[in-house]
Coordinates of C-alpha atoms and ligand atoms in Angstrom, one line a residue:
M1 CA 0.2 -0.2 0.1
D2 CA 2.8 2.3 0.9
E3 CA 4.5 1.6 -2.2
M4 CA 1.7 2.2 -4.3
N5 CA 0.6 5.7 -2.4
K6 CA 3.9 6.6 -3.0
L7 CA 3.4 6.0 -6.9
F8 CA -0.1 7.7 -7.1
Y9 CA 1.3 10.8 -5.2
N10 CA 4.4 11.1 -7.3
V11 CA 2.0 11.1 -10.2
I12 CA -0.2 13.8 -8.6
E13 CA 3.4 15.6 -8.2
N14 CA 4.8 15.7 -11.2
K15 CA 1.4 16.3 -13.5
R16 CA 1.4 19.5 -11.1
K17 CA 4.9 20.5 -12.1
T18 CA 4.3 20.0 -16.0
L19 CA 0.9 21.8 -15.7
A20 CA 3.0 24.8 -14.2
N21 CA 5.5 24.8 -16.8
L22 CA 2.7 24.4 -19.8
K23 CA -0.1 26.3 -18.4
D24 CA -2.8 26.9 -20.9
S25 CA -0.8 25.6 -23.5
I26 CA -2.5 22.4 -23.7
E27 CA -5.9 22.1 -26.2
D28 CA -9.1 21.2 -24.1
T29 CA -9.5 17.3 -26.1
E30 CA -5.8 17.0 -25.6
K31 CA -6.2 16.7 -21.4
D32 CA -6.0 13.7 -19.8
L33 CA -8.1 12.7 -16.7
L34 CA -5.8 13.5 -14.1
T35 CA -5.3 17.7 -15.6
L36 CA -9.0 17.8 -15.7
M37 CA -9.3 17.1 -12.4
L38 CA -6.3 19.1 -10.7
E39 CA -7.8 21.9 -12.7
A40 CA -11.1 21.4 -11.9
G41 CA -9.5 21.6 -8.1
E42 CA -7.9 24.8 -8.7
D43 CA -10.7 26.7 -10.8
T44 CA -13.5 26.2 -8.3
T45 CA -14.0 28.8 -5.4
D46 CA -16.3 26.7 -3.9
T47 CA -13.5 24.7 -1.5
Q48 CA -16.1 22.2 -0.3
H49 CA -15.9 20.4 -3.2
R50 CA -11.8 20.6 -4.3
L51 CA -10.3 17.6 -4.6
S52 CA -8.0 17.1 -1.6
D53 CA -4.6 15.0 -2.7
S54 CA -5.9 11.9 -1.2
E55 CA -9.1 12.0 -2.8
L56 CA -7.6 12.7 -6.2
R57 CA -5.1 9.5 -5.3
D58 CA -8.2 7.3 -4.6
D59 CA -9.4 8.4 -7.8
L60 CA -6.4 7.9 -9.6
A61 CA -6.5 4.5 -7.5
I62 CA -9.7 3.2 -8.9
F63 CA -9.3 4.6 -12.3
F64 CA -5.7 2.5 -12.4
L65 CA -7.7 -0.8 -11.6
A66 CA -10.9 -0.6 -12.8
G67 CA -9.6 0.9 -16.4
H68 CA -6.2 -0.9 -16.4
D69 CA -6.5 -4.4 -16.1
T70 CA -10.2 -4.3 -17.2
T71 CA -9.3 -3.4 -20.8
S72 CA -6.3 -5.3 -20.8
N73 CA -7.8 -8.7 -19.6
A74 CA -10.6 -7.9 -22.4
L75 CA -7.5 -7.5 -24.7
S76 CA -6.2 -10.8 -23.6
F77 CA -9.3 -12.6 -23.9
A78 CA -10.3 -11.6 -27.3
I79 CA -6.7 -12.5 -28.5
Y80 CA -7.3 -15.9 -27.1
F81 CA -10.5 -16.3 -29.0
L82 CA -9.2 -15.0 -32.0
A83 CA -6.2 -17.7 -31.6
A84 CA -8.7 -20.4 -30.8
H85 CA -11.1 -19.8 -33.9
P86 CA -8.8 -19.2 -37.0
H87 CA -11.7 -18.6 -39.1
I88 CA -13.1 -15.8 -37.2
Q89 CA -9.2 -14.6 -36.7
T90 CA -9.3 -14.9 -40.9
K91 CA -12.4 -12.8 -41.3
A92 CA -11.8 -9.9 -38.9
R93 CA -8.4 -9.3 -40.7
A94 CA -10.2 -9.0 -43.7
E95 CA -12.5 -6.4 -42.2
V96 CA -9.4 -4.4 -40.7
I97 CA -8.1 -4.5 -44.2
E98 CA -10.9 -3.5 -46.2
I99 CA -10.8 0.1 -44.1
F100 CA -7.5 0.4 -43.5
G101 CA -5.7 -1.4 -46.6
D102 CA -3.1 -3.2 -46.2
G103 CA 0.7 -2.5 -46.9
D104 CA 3.6 -2.5 -44.6
D105 CA 3.2 0.7 -42.8
A106 CA 1.6 1.5 -39.0
V107 CA -1.9 2.7 -39.0
Y108 CA -3.3 4.5 -36.6
P109 CA -7.6 4.1 -36.6
T110 CA -8.9 7.2 -36.2
S111 CA -12.7 7.1 -34.4
S112 CA -14.6 7.3 -37.8
Q113 CA -12.7 4.4 -38.8
C114 CA -13.2 2.5 -35.7
S115 CA -16.9 2.6 -35.6
Q116 CA -16.9 0.7 -39.8
M117 CA -15.4 -2.3 -37.5
K118 CA -18.7 -4.4 -37.2
Y119 CA -17.5 -7.4 -37.1
V120 CA -14.6 -7.0 -34.8
Y121 CA -16.8 -5.1 -32.7
M122 CA -18.8 -8.2 -33.0
V123 CA -16.3 -10.3 -31.6
M124 CA -15.4 -7.9 -28.6
K125 CA -19.4 -8.0 -27.8
E126 CA -19.2 -12.1 -27.7
T127 CA -15.6 -12.2 -25.7
L128 CA -17.4 -10.0 -23.3
R129 CA -20.0 -12.2 -22.4
V130 CA -18.0 -15.4 -22.2
C131 CA -14.9 -13.7 -20.5
P132 CA -16.3 -10.9 -18.9
P133 CA -13.3 -8.9 -17.0
A134 CA -15.7 -7.4 -14.1
P135 CA -17.5 -11.1 -13.3
N136 CA -19.8 -9.3 -11.0
T137 CA -20.4 -5.8 -9.3
S138 CA -19.8 -4.7 -5.9
P139 CA -22.3 -5.2 -3.4
R140 CA -25.2 -2.9 -2.6
K141 CA -27.2 -2.6 0.4
N142 CA -31.2 -2.4 0.2
T143 CA -32.4 0.5 2.3
E144 CA -36.1 -1.1 2.1
N145 CA -37.8 -4.6 2.1
F146 CA -38.5 -5.4 -1.3
D147 CA -40.0 -8.0 -3.8
L148 CA -37.8 -8.9 -6.5
A149 CA -40.1 -10.8 -9.2
G150 CA -41.9 -12.8 -6.4
T151 CA -39.1 -13.3 -4.2
F152 CA -38.6 -11.2 -0.9
I153 CA -35.5 -9.8 -0.2
P154 CA -35.2 -8.2 3.4
K155 CA -33.8 -5.1 4.3
G156 CA -29.9 -4.6 4.7
S157 CA -29.3 -7.6 2.3
S158 CA -26.1 -7.8 0.4
L159 CA -26.5 -7.8 -3.5
T160 CA -24.4 -8.4 -6.2
A161 CA -25.4 -8.9 -10.0
E162 CA -23.3 -12.2 -11.4
I163 CA -22.8 -11.0 -14.5
Y164 CA -20.5 -14.0 -15.4
A165 CA -23.5 -16.0 -14.2
L166 CA -25.9 -14.2 -16.3
H167 CA -23.7 -14.6 -19.7
H168 CA -23.6 -18.0 -19.3
N169 CA -27.3 -19.0 -18.5
P170 CA -28.5 -21.4 -21.0
A171 CA -31.6 -20.0 -19.8
V172 CA -30.6 -16.6 -21.6
W173 CA -27.7 -17.5 -24.2
R174 CA -28.2 -20.4 -26.9
D175 CA -25.4 -22.6 -26.1
P176 CA -23.9 -20.3 -23.7
E177 CA -20.1 -21.8 -23.2
T178 CA -19.7 -21.5 -27.6
F179 CA -17.6 -18.5 -28.6
D180 CA -20.0 -17.1 -31.3
P181 CA -19.7 -13.7 -32.5
E182 CA -22.6 -14.3 -35.0
R183 CA -25.0 -13.7 -32.1
F184 CA -24.1 -9.8 -32.2
G185 CA -24.7 -9.5 -35.9
P186 CA -27.6 -8.4 -37.7
G187 CA -30.9 -10.3 -36.6
G188 CA -28.8 -12.5 -34.3
E189 CA -29.5 -13.5 -31.0
S190 CA -28.8 -9.9 -29.4
E191 CA -31.1 -8.1 -31.7
L192 CA -33.9 -10.9 -31.1
K193 CA -33.5 -10.0 -27.5
A194 CA -33.6 -6.3 -27.5
G195 CA -36.4 -4.9 -24.9
T196 CA -36.8 -8.3 -22.9
G197 CA -34.5 -7.4 -20.3
L198 CA -30.6 -7.2 -19.8
P199 CA -28.5 -10.1 -21.2
W200 CA -25.3 -8.9 -21.8
L201 CA -24.1 -7.0 -19.1
P202 CA -20.1 -6.6 -19.0
F203 CA -20.1 -3.2 -17.8
A204 CA -23.3 -3.2 -15.7
N205 CA -26.3 -0.5 -16.2
G206 CA -28.0 2.4 -14.6
P207 CA -26.5 5.1 -12.8
R208 CA -23.4 3.4 -11.7
Q209 CA -22.8 2.0 -15.2
C210 CA -19.0 1.7 -16.2
I211 CA -17.9 5.7 -16.6
G212 CA -15.0 4.1 -19.0
M213 CA -17.3 1.9 -21.2
N214 CA -16.7 4.2 -24.6
F215 CA -13.6 4.7 -24.0
S216 CA -12.2 0.6 -23.1
L217 CA -14.3 0.2 -26.3
A218 CA -12.9 2.5 -28.4
E219 CA -8.9 1.2 -26.8
Q220 CA -9.7 -2.1 -27.5
K221 CA -10.6 -1.3 -31.4
V222 CA -7.5 0.8 -32.2
V223 CA -5.0 -2.7 -30.4
L224 CA -7.2 -5.4 -32.4
A225 CA -6.9 -3.2 -35.9
M226 CA -3.1 -2.5 -35.1
M227 CA -2.7 -6.0 -34.3
L228 CA -4.6 -7.6 -36.7
R229 CA -3.1 -5.7 -39.8
R230 CA 0.3 -6.5 -38.1
F231 CA 0.2 -10.3 -37.0
T232 CA -1.3 -13.7 -37.3
W233 CA -1.2 -15.4 -34.2
T234 CA -1.6 -19.1 -32.8
L235 CA -1.9 -20.9 -29.6
P236 CA 1.1 -22.9 -29.4
V237 CA 0.6 -26.9 -29.6
D238 CA 1.3 -27.4 -25.7
S239 CA -0.5 -24.5 -24.7
I240 CA -2.9 -24.8 -21.5
N241 CA -5.7 -23.0 -22.6
K242 CA -5.8 -25.6 -26.1
D243 CA -9.5 -27.1 -25.6
H244 CA -11.0 -23.7 -23.4
I245 CA -9.6 -20.5 -22.1
V246 CA -8.3 -21.1 -18.5
L247 CA -9.0 -18.6 -16.1
G248 CA -6.7 -17.1 -13.3
K249 CA -6.9 -15.6 -10.1
G250 CA -6.6 -11.9 -10.1
M251 CA -8.0 -9.3 -7.3
G252 CA -12.1 -9.8 -8.2
I253 CA -11.1 -9.2 -12.3
L254 CA -11.5 -12.0 -14.9
S255 CA -7.9 -13.1 -16.5
P256 CA -6.6 -16.0 -18.5
K257 CA -3.8 -18.0 -16.9
D258 CA -1.0 -18.5 -18.7
L259 CA -2.0 -17.4 -21.7
R260 CA 1.2 -18.0 -24.4
V261 CA 0.6 -16.9 -28.0
D262 CA 2.8 -17.5 -31.0
F263 CA 2.3 -14.4 -33.2
I264 CA 4.2 -14.1 -36.7
R265 CA 4.6 -10.5 -38.2
R266 CA 2.7 -9.8 -41.5
F267 CA 5.5 -7.6 -42.5
Ligands
HEM301 C1 -13.8 -3.8 -20.5 C2 -13.3 -2.8 -20.0 C3 -13.9 -2.8 -18.6 C4 -15.2 -3.7 -17.8 C5 -15.4 -4.7 -18.6 C6 -15.3 -2.3 -16.9 C7 -16.8 -3.1 -16.1 C8 -17.1 -2.4 -15.0 C9 -18.2 -2.8 -14.5 C10 -19.4 -3.9 -14.5 C11 -18.6 -1.6 -13.6 C12 -20.0 -1.3 -12.4 C13 -19.5 -1.9 -10.7 C14 -20.4 -2.1 -10.1 O1 -21.6 -1.4 -10.5 O2 -20.2 -2.3 -8.7 C15 -17.7 -1.0 -13.8 C16 -17.9 0.7 -13.2 C17 -16.4 1.4 -13.1 N1 -15.6 1.3 -14.5 FE1 -15.5 0.3 -15.7 N2 -15.2 -1.3 -16.8 C18 -14.4 -1.3 -18.0 C19 -13.2 -0.3 -18.4 C20 -12.9 0.7 -17.5 C21 -12.6 2.2 -17.7 C22 -11.3 2.2 -19.1 C23 -12.6 3.2 -16.9 C24 -11.7 4.6 -16.4 C25 -11.4 4.7 -17.7 C26 -13.8 2.5 -15.9 C27 -13.7 3.3 -15.0 C28 -14.6 2.8 -14.0 C29 -15.2 3.5 -13.0 C30 -14.8 4.4 -12.4 C31 -16.3 3.0 -12.4 C32 -17.5 3.2 -11.4 C33 -18.6 4.0 -11.7 C34 -19.5 4.7 -10.8 O3 -19.6 3.9 -10.0 O4 -19.7 5.6 -10.8 N3 -13.7 1.1 -16.3 N4 -17.1 -1.0 -14.7

């Protein structure tokens, strides 16, 4: 904890120094989250709502945990499923090449190019269904007795949404253990379920839905587009994940265990 706190306080201090030197020369659209939080603290005359250093540290810690490992594990899972299903990898790469062109130059996807990546997005959604990095929400306590679809829930109970169980429930998803991006295609299972509840919940829902959802989806599209264009990949013959993905034990975040992948450069 001491090490982590030191790291976060150093990040805050360094950012303060950098901002003092760069004052007013950074475009609003180029400002990162910490810059915005520091500026909000400076600008406000309402000292009651100014973020203290320990509050800034807490925010950095949650963005670090909630924002980094979730997306990196989502990408690891996507890379795994693409390795385990070569025909899906080929189809995803064909879409990327159609949008970005082929060649031996690096590409830097723009947001309008990302929104054209329909098939890769289907792969991402199916990945997040089978392996949701946040397998459940943090527990809530209900402040009143209530009836949930015929079940009495007494006041003060601890309630959690089990996202992983929902995504693997055969009453919700057909053949839930099978990885099939077509579920999220036009006229697919997901579209047919629209309006019938919340079958797909990797980012939760409601007022406390993941604040970084769109950011994470954009990150995933950018990384997958760049990787699909540059590499092909397979699982090594002795992979422990050969038959199915083996999950690791994280701090409440789902991750693959010992995932090793053989990458071959396309250029
Ligand atoms: C694949 C990536 C991600 C997944 C699966 C994910 C999942 C979730 C889920 C399920 C929640 C709700 C937790 C609950 O209600 O107990 C949540 C909340 C949150 N997420 Fe994410 N997240 C991801 C990426 C990110 C990123 C990139 C950021 C920040 C840059 C982020 C920041 C947050 C924060 C701050 C909350 C709390 C929001 C609130 O309580 O109002 N997440 N996330």
